CSV table of C-alpha atoms and ligand atoms in Angstrom, one decimal:
chain,number,residue,atom,x,y,z
P,1,MET,CA,-0.3,-0.1,0.3
P,2,SER,CA,1.4,3.4,-0.9
P,3,VAL,CA,1.7,6.1,1.3
P,4,GLY,CA,-1.4,8.5,-0.6
P,5,MET,CA,-3.1,5.4,-0.4
P,6,SER,CA,-3.1,5.1,3.4
P,7,PHE,CA,-3.8,8.5,4.0
P,8,ALA,CA,-7.0,8.5,1.5
P,9,SER,CA,-8.3,5.7,3.3
P,10,ARG,CA,-7.3,7.3,6.8
P,11,ALA,CA,-9.0,10.5,5.7
P,12,LYS,CA,-12.5,8.6,4.5
P,13,GLN,CA,-15.0,8.6,7.2
P,14,PRO,CA,-16.3,5.4,8.2
P,15,LYS,CA,-19.3,4.6,6.8
P,16,GLN,CA,-22.4,5.6,8.6
P,17,LYS,CA,-26.0,5.2,8.3
P,18,ARG,CA,-28.5,7.9,9.7
P,19,CYS,CA,-31.2,6.4,12.4
P,20,ASP,CA,-34.8,7.4,11.4
P,21,ARG,CA,-35.8,7.1,15.2
P,22,CYS,CA,-33.4,9.6,16.8
P,23,LYS,CA,-31.5,11.6,13.5
P,24,LEU,CA,-28.4,10.4,14.9
P,25,TYR,CA,-25.4,8.8,12.9
P,26,TYR,CA,-24.4,5.2,13.5
P,27,PRO,CA,-21.5,3.0,12.2
P,28,GLU,CA,-23.5,0.9,9.0
P,29,SER,CA,-21.5,-2.2,10.6
P,30,LEU,CA,-24.3,-2.2,13.6
P,31,ASP,CA,-27.7,-3.4,12.7
P,32,LYS,CA,-29.3,-1.3,15.3
P,33,CYS,CA,-28.7,2.3,16.2
P,34,ASP,CA,-26.4,2.2,19.3
P,35,HIS,CA,-28.1,5.9,20.3
P,36,CYS,CA,-31.2,4.9,21.1
P,37,SER,CA,-32.1,1.2,20.2
P,38,GLU,CA,-31.7,0.8,23.9
P,39,LEU,CA,-33.9,3.8,24.9
P,40,SER,CA,-37.6,3.6,25.4
P,41,THR,CA,-39.9,6.4,23.9
P,42,SER,CA,-39.7,9.0,26.8
P,43,GLN,CA,-35.9,8.5,27.1
P,44,LEU,CA,-35.7,9.1,23.1
P,45,ALA,CA,-37.7,11.9,23.5
P,46,GLN,CA,-35.1,13.3,26.0
P,47,LEU,CA,-32.2,12.4,24.3
P,48,LYS,CA,-33.8,14.6,21.3
P,49,ALA,CA,-34.6,17.5,23.9
P,50,GLN,CA,-30.6,17.4,24.9
P,51,HIS,CA,-29.5,17.4,21.7
P,52,GLN,CA,-31.7,20.5,20.5
P,53,GLU,CA,-30.9,22.5,23.6
P,54,THR,CA,-26.8,21.6,23.1
P,55,LEU,CA,-27.5,23.2,19.3
P,56,GLN,CA,-29.4,26.2,20.9
P,57,ASP,CA,-26.6,27.0,23.4
P,58,ASN,CA,-23.8,26.7,20.5
P,59,SER,CA,-25.5,29.6,18.8
P,60,THR,CA,-26.3,31.4,22.1
P,61,PHE,CA,-22.7,31.2,22.3
P,62,GLY,CA,-21.8,32.2,19.1
P,63,LYS,CA,-23.8,35.2,19.7
P,64,TYR,CA,-22.2,36.1,22.7
P,65,LEU,CA,-18.7,35.6,21.1
P,66,LEU,CA,-20.1,38.2,18.5
P,67,LEU,CA,-21.0,40.6,20.8
P,68,GLY,CA,-18.1,40.0,22.6
P,69,ALA,CA,-16.0,40.9,19.6
P,70,VAL,CA,-17.8,43.9,18.7
P,71,ILE,CA,-17.3,45.5,22.3
P,72,ILE,CA,-13.6,44.6,22.6
P,73,GLY,CA,-13.6,46.0,18.7
P,74,SER,CA,-15.8,49.6,19.9
P,75,LEU,CA,-13.4,49.6,23.0
P,76,LEU,CA,-10.3,49.6,21.0
P,77,LEU,CA,-11.9,51.9,18.3
P,78,LEU,CA,-12.6,54.7,21.7
P,79,ASP,CA,-9.0,54.3,22.5
P,80,PHE,CA,-7.7,55.6,19.2
P,81,LEU,CA,-10.0,58.8,19.9
B,1,ZN,ZN1,-31.3,6.3,16.7
């Protein structure tokens, strides 16, 4: 195997399937989703809610980051005046 080929195979993601139940990805080698196959319907709802929260947290964090950058930017600007 050449170096180029081993690099290509390493860069390639393992095949993944998207679960219809929890919408998360799991390896195609498994016949059941490893995220939700053990969960009951209510536990699954909880998992989805958590997943949703994480996404929202990330976008809030992004906004704060942007706000921080704007504040720092205006402070720097005020220093120059
Ligand atoms: Zn699943």
